[in-house]
Tab-separated table of C-alpha atoms in Angstrom:
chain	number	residue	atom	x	y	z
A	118	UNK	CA	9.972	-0.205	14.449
A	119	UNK	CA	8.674	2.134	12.145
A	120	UNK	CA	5.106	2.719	13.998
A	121	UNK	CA	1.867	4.736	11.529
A	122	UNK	CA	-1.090	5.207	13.940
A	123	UNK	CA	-4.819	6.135	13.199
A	124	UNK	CA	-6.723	8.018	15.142
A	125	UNK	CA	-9.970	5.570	14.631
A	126	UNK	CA	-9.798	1.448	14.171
A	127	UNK	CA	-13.601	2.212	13.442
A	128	UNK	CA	-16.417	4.691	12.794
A	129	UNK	CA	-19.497	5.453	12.240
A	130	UNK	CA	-20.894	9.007	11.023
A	131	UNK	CA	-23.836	10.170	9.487
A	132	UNK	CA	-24.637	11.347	5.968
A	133	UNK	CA	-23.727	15.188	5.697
A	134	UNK	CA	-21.157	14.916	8.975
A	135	UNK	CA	-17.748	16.743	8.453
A	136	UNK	CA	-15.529	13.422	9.005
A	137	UNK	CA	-11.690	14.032	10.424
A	138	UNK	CA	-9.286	11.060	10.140
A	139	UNK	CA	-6.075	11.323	11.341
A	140	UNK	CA	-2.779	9.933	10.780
A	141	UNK	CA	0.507	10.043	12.905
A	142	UNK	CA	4.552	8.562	12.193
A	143	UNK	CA	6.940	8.695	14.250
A	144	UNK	CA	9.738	8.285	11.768
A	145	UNK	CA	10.381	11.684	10.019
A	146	UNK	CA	9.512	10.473	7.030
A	147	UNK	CA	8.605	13.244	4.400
A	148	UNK	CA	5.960	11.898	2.698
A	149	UNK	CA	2.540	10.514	3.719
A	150	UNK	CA	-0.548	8.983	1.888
A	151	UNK	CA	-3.885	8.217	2.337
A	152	UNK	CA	-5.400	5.489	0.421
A	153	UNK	CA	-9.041	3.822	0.309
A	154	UNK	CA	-9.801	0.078	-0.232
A	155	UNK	CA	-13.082	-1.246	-1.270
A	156	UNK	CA	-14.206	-4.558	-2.406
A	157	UNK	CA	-13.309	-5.723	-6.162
A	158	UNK	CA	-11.624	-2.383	-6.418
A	159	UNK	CA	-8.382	-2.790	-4.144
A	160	UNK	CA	-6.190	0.154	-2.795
A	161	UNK	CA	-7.081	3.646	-4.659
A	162	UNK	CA	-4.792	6.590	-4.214
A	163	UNK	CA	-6.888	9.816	-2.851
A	164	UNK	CA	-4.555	12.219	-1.695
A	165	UNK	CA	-0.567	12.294	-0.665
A	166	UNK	CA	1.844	14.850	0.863
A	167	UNK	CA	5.683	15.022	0.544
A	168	UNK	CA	6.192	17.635	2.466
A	169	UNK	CA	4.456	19.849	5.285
A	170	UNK	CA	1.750	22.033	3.793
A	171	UNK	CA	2.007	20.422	0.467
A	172	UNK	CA	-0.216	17.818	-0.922
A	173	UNK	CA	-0.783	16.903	-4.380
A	174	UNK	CA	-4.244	14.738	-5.599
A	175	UNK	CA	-4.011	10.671	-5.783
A	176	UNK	CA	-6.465	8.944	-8.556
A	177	UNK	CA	-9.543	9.418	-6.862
A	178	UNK	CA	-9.385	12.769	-4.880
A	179	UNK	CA	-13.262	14.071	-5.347
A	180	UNK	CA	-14.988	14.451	-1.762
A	181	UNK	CA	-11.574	14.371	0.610
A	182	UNK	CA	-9.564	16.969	1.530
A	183	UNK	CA	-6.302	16.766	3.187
A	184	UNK	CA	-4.086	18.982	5.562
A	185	UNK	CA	-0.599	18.336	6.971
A	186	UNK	CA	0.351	21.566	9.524
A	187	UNK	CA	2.984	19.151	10.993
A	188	UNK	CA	6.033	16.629	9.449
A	189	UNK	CA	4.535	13.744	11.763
A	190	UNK	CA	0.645	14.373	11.133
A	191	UNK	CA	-1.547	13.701	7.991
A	192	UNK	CA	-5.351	14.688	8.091
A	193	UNK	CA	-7.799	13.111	5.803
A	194	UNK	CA	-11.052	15.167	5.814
A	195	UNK	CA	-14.772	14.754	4.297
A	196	UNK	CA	-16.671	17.646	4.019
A	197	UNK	CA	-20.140	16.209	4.152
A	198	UNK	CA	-19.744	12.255	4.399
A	199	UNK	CA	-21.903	10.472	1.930
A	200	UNK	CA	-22.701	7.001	1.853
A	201	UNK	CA	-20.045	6.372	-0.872
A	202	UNK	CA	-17.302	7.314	1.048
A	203	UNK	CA	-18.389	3.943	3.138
A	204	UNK	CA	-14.942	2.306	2.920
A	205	UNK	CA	-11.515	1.267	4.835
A	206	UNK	CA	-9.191	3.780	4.619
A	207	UNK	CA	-5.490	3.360	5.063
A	208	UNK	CA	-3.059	5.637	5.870
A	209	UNK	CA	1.174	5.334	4.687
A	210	UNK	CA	4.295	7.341	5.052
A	211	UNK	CA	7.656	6.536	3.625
A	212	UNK	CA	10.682	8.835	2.832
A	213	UNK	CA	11.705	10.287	-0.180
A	214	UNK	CA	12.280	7.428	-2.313
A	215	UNK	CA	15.341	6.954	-4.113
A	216	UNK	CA	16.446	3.131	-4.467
A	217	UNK	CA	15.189	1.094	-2.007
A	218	UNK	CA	11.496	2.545	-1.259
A	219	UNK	CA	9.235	1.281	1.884
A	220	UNK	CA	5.920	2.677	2.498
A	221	UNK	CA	4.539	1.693	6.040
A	222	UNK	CA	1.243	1.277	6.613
A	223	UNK	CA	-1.360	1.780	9.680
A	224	UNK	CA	-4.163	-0.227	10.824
A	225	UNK	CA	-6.579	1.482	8.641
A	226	UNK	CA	-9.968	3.155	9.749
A	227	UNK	CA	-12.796	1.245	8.654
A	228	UNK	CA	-15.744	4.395	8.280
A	229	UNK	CA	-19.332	3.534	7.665
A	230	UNK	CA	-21.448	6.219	6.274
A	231	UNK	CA	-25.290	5.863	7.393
B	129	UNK	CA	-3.593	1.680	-13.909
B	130	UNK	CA	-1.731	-0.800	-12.135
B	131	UNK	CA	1.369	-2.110	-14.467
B	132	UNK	CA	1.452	-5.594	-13.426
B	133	UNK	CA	-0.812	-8.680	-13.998
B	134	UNK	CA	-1.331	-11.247	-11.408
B	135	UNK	CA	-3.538	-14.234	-11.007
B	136	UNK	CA	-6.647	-13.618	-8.917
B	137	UNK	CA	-6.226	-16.314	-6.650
B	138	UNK	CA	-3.874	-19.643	-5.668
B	139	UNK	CA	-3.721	-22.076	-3.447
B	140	UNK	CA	-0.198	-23.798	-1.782
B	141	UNK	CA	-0.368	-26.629	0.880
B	142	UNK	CA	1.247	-25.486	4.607
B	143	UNK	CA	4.804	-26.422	4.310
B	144	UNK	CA	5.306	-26.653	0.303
B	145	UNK	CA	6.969	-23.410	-1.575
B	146	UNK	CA	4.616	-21.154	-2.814
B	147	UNK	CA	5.553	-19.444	-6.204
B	148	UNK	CA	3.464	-16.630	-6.999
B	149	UNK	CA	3.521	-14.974	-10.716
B	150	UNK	CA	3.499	-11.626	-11.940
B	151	UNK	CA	4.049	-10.157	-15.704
B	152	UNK	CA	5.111	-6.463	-16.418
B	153	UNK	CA	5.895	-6.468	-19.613
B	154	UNK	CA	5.721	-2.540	-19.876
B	155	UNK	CA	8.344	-2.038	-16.845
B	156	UNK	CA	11.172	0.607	-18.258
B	157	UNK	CA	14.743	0.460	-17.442
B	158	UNK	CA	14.451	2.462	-13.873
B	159	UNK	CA	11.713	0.507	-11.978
B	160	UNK	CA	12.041	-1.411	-10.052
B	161	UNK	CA	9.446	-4.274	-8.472
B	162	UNK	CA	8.135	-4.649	-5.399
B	163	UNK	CA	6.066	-6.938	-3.600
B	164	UNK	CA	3.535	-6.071	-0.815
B	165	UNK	CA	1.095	-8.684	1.072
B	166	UNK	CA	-1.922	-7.519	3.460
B	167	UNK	CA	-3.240	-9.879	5.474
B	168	UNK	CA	-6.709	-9.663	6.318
B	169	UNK	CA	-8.059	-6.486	8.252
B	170	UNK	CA	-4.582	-5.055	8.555
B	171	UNK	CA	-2.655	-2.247	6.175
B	172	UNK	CA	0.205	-4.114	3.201
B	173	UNK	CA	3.252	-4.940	4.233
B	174	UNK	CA	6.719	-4.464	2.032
B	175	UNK	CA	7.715	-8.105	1.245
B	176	UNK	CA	10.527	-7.451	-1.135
B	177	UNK	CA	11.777	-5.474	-3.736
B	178	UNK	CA	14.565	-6.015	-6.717
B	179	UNK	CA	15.892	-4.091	-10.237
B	180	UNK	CA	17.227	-7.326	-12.387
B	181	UNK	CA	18.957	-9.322	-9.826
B	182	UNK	CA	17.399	-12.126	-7.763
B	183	UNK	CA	17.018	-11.126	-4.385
B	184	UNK	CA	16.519	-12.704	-0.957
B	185	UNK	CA	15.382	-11.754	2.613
B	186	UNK	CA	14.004	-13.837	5.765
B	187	UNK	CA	10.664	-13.662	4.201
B	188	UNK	CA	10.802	-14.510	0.448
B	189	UNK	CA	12.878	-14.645	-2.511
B	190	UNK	CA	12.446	-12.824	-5.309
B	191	UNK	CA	13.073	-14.309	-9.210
B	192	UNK	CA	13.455	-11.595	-12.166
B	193	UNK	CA	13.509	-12.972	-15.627
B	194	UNK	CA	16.272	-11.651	-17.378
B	195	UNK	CA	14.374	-9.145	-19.660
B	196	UNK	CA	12.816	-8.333	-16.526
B	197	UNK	CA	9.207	-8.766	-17.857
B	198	UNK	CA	8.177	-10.936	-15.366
B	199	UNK	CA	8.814	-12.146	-11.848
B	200	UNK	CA	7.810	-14.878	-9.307
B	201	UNK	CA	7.612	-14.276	-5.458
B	202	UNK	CA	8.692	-17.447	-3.441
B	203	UNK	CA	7.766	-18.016	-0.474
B	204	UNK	CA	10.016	-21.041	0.446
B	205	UNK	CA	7.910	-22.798	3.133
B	206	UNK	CA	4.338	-21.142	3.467
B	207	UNK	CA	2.253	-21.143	6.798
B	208	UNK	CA	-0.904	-20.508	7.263
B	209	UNK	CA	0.081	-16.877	8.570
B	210	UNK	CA	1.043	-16.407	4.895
B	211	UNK	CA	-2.607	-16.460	4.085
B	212	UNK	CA	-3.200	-13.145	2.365
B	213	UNK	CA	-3.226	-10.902	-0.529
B	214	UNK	CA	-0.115	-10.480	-2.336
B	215	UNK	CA	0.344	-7.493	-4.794
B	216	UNK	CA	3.368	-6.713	-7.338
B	217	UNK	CA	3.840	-3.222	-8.239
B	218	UNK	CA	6.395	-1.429	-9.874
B	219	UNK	CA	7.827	1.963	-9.253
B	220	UNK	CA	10.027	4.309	-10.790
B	221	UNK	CA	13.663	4.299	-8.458
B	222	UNK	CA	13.710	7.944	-7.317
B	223	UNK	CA	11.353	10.201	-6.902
B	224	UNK	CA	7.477	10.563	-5.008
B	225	UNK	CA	5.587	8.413	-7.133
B	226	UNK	CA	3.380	6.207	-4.391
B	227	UNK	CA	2.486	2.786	-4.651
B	228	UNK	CA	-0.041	1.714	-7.393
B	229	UNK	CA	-1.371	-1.386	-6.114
B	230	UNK	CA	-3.896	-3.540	-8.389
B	231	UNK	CA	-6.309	-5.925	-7.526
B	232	UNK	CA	-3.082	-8.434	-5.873
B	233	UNK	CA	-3.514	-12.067	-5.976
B	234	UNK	CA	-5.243	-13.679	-3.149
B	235	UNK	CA	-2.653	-16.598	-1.576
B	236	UNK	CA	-4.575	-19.593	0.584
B	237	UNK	CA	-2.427	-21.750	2.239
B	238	UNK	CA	-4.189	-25.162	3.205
B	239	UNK	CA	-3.413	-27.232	6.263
């Protein structure tokens, strides 16, 4: 089974914190996302990566950066966490997609901002 | 913007077929449709996905009108594990483009 882990099922960080979430598959895939879900809003799009090193901005990319050093890993960071940024965030990875297309997700990492 | 319309909610009785609607009357000859679910407090989960044809798996079926402007998701004897949110999205066939989910619609199934 295709297996996407998160570092955090939970977390809690202050306003102004430098906030590290982390993201791990084990199935080679090449690309990786990194999505946020809020209330009434559903799954936004912040940041995705199809290839180590690259990354390329999702709908709603203001506040996050992102890093991939490694094929496997996929960083979501917050520079200085505000209270907006209070949200589940999910993590996916899939391979290049060409006909039938999968994205896997993980647990997500619910992050409260106080 | 999401390219699909769903209703916001339904209900379906445990053990009766649930049929679950969705228009996308903008889809273009190479997307395709897909259908996600995410059950409460965990990430979505690929259901099924299909060009023009009807297509089948050990979870649902999937129904494609023939101008392929609309769809319906069956799932042909619903539990109440199928409980959840249920989103249709449509994607190019090749390429990076990621998932564009919209707001879903949210499935009860009633003992």
């Amino acid at each position: 089974d295709v297996k996407v882990t998160q570092s955090s099922r939970y977390l809690v960080k202050r306003t102004g914190e430098k906030v590290f979430l982390e993201c791990v598959q084990d199935m080679d895939h090449e690309n990786m996302f990194w999505y946020r879900q809020d209330p009434g809003l559903g799954l936004r799009l912040i940041y995705f990566s199809y290839d180590v090193k690259m990354k390329e901005k999702g709908d709603i990319p203001e506040g996050y950066s992102v890093s991939r050093e490694k094929k496997e890993r996929f960083s979501l960071i917050l520079e200085s966490a505000s209270t907006n940024q209070t949200s589940m965030y999910l993590c996916a990875s899939s391979f290049i997609g060409t006909g039938s297309y999968e994205q896997y997700f993980g647990p997500g990492t619910r992050l409260t901002v106080t | 913007d999401a390219k699909t319309t769903q209703p916001t909610s339904m209900d379906c009785a445990e053990g009766r077929a649930a049929n679950l609607p969705c228009n996308h009357s903008t889809i273009s000859g190479n997307e395709y449709v897909y259908w996600y679910r995410q059950i409460h407090s965990q990430g979505p989960q690929y259901i099924i996905h299909g060009l023009k044809n009807n297509e089948t798996n050990e979870m649902a079926s999937l129904i494609i009108t023939e101008d392929r402007k609309s769809s319906t998701l069956i799932l042909p004897h619903a539990t109440l594990r199928d409980t959840a949110v249920y989103y249709c999205i449509v994607r190019p066939r090749s390429g990076n483009t990621p998932l564009v989910f919209g707001k879903g619609t949210r499935l009860s199934v009633i003992a």
